[in-house]
Amino acid sequence: MFPCINTLHTTSAYERGQIYGQAAKDQIQHSVVTYARLFAACGIDWANACERAMRFEGVIAQVDADLMVELNGIARGSGQRLGSLMALNCRTEILPATFFSDEPQLAHAAMAANRAAGLPDWLADAPWDLALKDGECTAMGVTAAASRTGQAWLAQNWDWMGRQRQALVVLHTQGPSGQSITTLTEAGMLAKIGINQSGFALGLNILRSKRDGSRLGVPVHVLLRHLLDCRSVAHARERLQALQTDLGLGFGAASNVPCADAQGQAACFEVSPAGWAEVTPTRGVVVHTNHFVCESLLAEQATIGPVLSSHQRLETANQYALQTPVGQAELERFLRDESDGFLSICRSPDPSVPPESRVESVAGIVMHTQPPAMWVACDVPSRVAFEAVPLARQTVPA
């Protein structure tokens, strides 16, 4: 199982961050090195990435001032600069809208700047490989009506650079309401895929909008941490509307947030700098990959290369969605699907691609909402068992 970090024994946001930073110091450095190379391959050196990320400081403080306090604590505990932690948490906003296209990037100057700043290059002098743009995530939300157990489920594979498996941690923390949160995330990030004590679960599928990076808005990984304090899908819907309309912040980049709750509901929320929209279940099941499907946001879609296989994976996911009722066994089988070879829902690393550039299913996650439960496959899901993750237990007053 991935390293587990518990910050629930303190009510101080700064101390939570410091505990997290100290416990994950090596993994956070690993994340910094990974993303320094990734941004450089897009023509953005690390100093520039940090500068861009720091522009979101005011937005994050408006969402939840304690999150900026926590990020400062993570920086102190890990020995990193705040800008580096901000760059990790704003990685989706920093990546160019063309990231999933086949458009070449200008990398040499950025990589040279990183070397001059003393940042190690995990790819050394290897060329940027377009295979790193080939994969992301496939998710399925199951309502109580379609569930074998009578309760909602959420499952997804997270497809990314296999190198980042070494940076994954299970973080036990809390939201502003005081309830406990368990999230599987990349070290240094506030949250990614997770569930809280109310039985509200969420995941992430990256999308690319033509307007990504065009405005300041709530960063995706900050949004995930914010929503993990919700009690239900309906509550998450209210918070999205509040961020868009009441606070007028909107969103800095595109992503899809699949959700399920203890009331038996499930949905996918597509967000972009142009707004947000909801994908509702069909016959009790909702699936999503890495392109917009909501009518109101279709025009926002940035160009994506065919090897991303987003449409192909969505078709496969829809076939699984028809096979109700759905329970844990069916969801694990879904996440282990290899019917389309190296572009399947379960993505094994392609041996024809250099090892440092292989995209794969870094982990598979299945969550049950009532009672709250999480199982994680800590490698390509077809290779390993799904193991139960002990969830956070609240030890401080709510």
Phi, psi and omega in degrees: 000154179291155180305140182250130182238122183249118179246015188282352183274010176224147176263358182273124179298319180296317180292323175303313180296319181296318177298314179300310182299318179294316183291330184247026185305312182292319181293325178293318175300321177300315179298318180300313181296319179300309186283334174300316178291319182296313178295319180300323179295341176263008178087016183240112178285166188296320179299319178294319179300316179296319179297316178298318183294322183296340177294342181272001185303314181296322178296314181298319180297327177289325177293311181195106184301330180295335180291324175291323176297317180296319179297321175297323177294319178298316179300314181296314183293326185268349183078014178264160172284151179304321180302325179292318177294323177295320180297321177296316183283346176248025186299323181293324181285332181280323179301135183292155179301336182273009188303321181269004176273180176264014182291130179292148179250155178265104190252335193300314182295319180294319180294323178294321178296321178296317179297319180296331179276359177086014179278127177293146180253109186291345175260005181050235182258017179293145179290155174296128184253124181299346178300334180294347179263006192275344191217152170211229197238156174231132185229154175221129172249135184238123178281169178301325183295332181254005187269142176291333184261353183084007177230156184287153178230156171221135181216147174199155165261140173254112183256125182196195177295126180303332178305326185286352173302325180290347181257358182285140176224154170261117183253124172260117182215195181219157176265176182298336177283350180096353181283153184279149182228138170242125181224135170270116187217164172284134184306131183100341179268148184290330181186163168214260183265131184191182182211150179244179186290345175279353183084019174268123183241146176216161178225199184205130166237120178290139172238168175231123177253149177299340182261004180305132180081002183275345183208158171282138178196178183297122176294146187303314184287335170290319177301317180299315179296319179298315182289335179292357172267001182285158179266341188195172174299319179298320178295318178298320178299319178296319182292322177299316179296322179295318179295323183282315191255307186291311179275339179068024183276317185067200188231141186280337182203170184272143170196166172246135179243099175283141185222156171209156184220172183289347175278358176094011182261158176211151179195166170239134179248112174274129177238151178200168175301342180273350182138198180221160180208164186242135171259118182265158182294151170248120185052038172089001183227139176233135180232157181204151174233237191235034172218157179294142174235345179286132184306319185289346183243002183301324182290347180278347187300123172281163179295135175233142180287153182297333182286351174296332176060025183298313180294320180296316179294326178294320177299316178297316180299322179296327176295319177293326182295337180282345188268065179270158001285160185243133175226195184298317182298318180293322180291321177295321177296320176301313182288344178263007182297127179234031187290342181245031176064224185286356178248025184280176173300316172265112188256110173275149180294134181283117182294345179280350180260142178307140185307322184288348185245006184285130173265138182208170173287102184293324178199156172243142184227132174236131180230137176250136191269335183212105359288157180300132180205150180221138174234140183229134168266116190273023178200191173306121190304331180288348184260340190224166176278156170276125182252142178292137177256121175300129182272160180296140175243128183293127180237003179237157180299138178283000000 
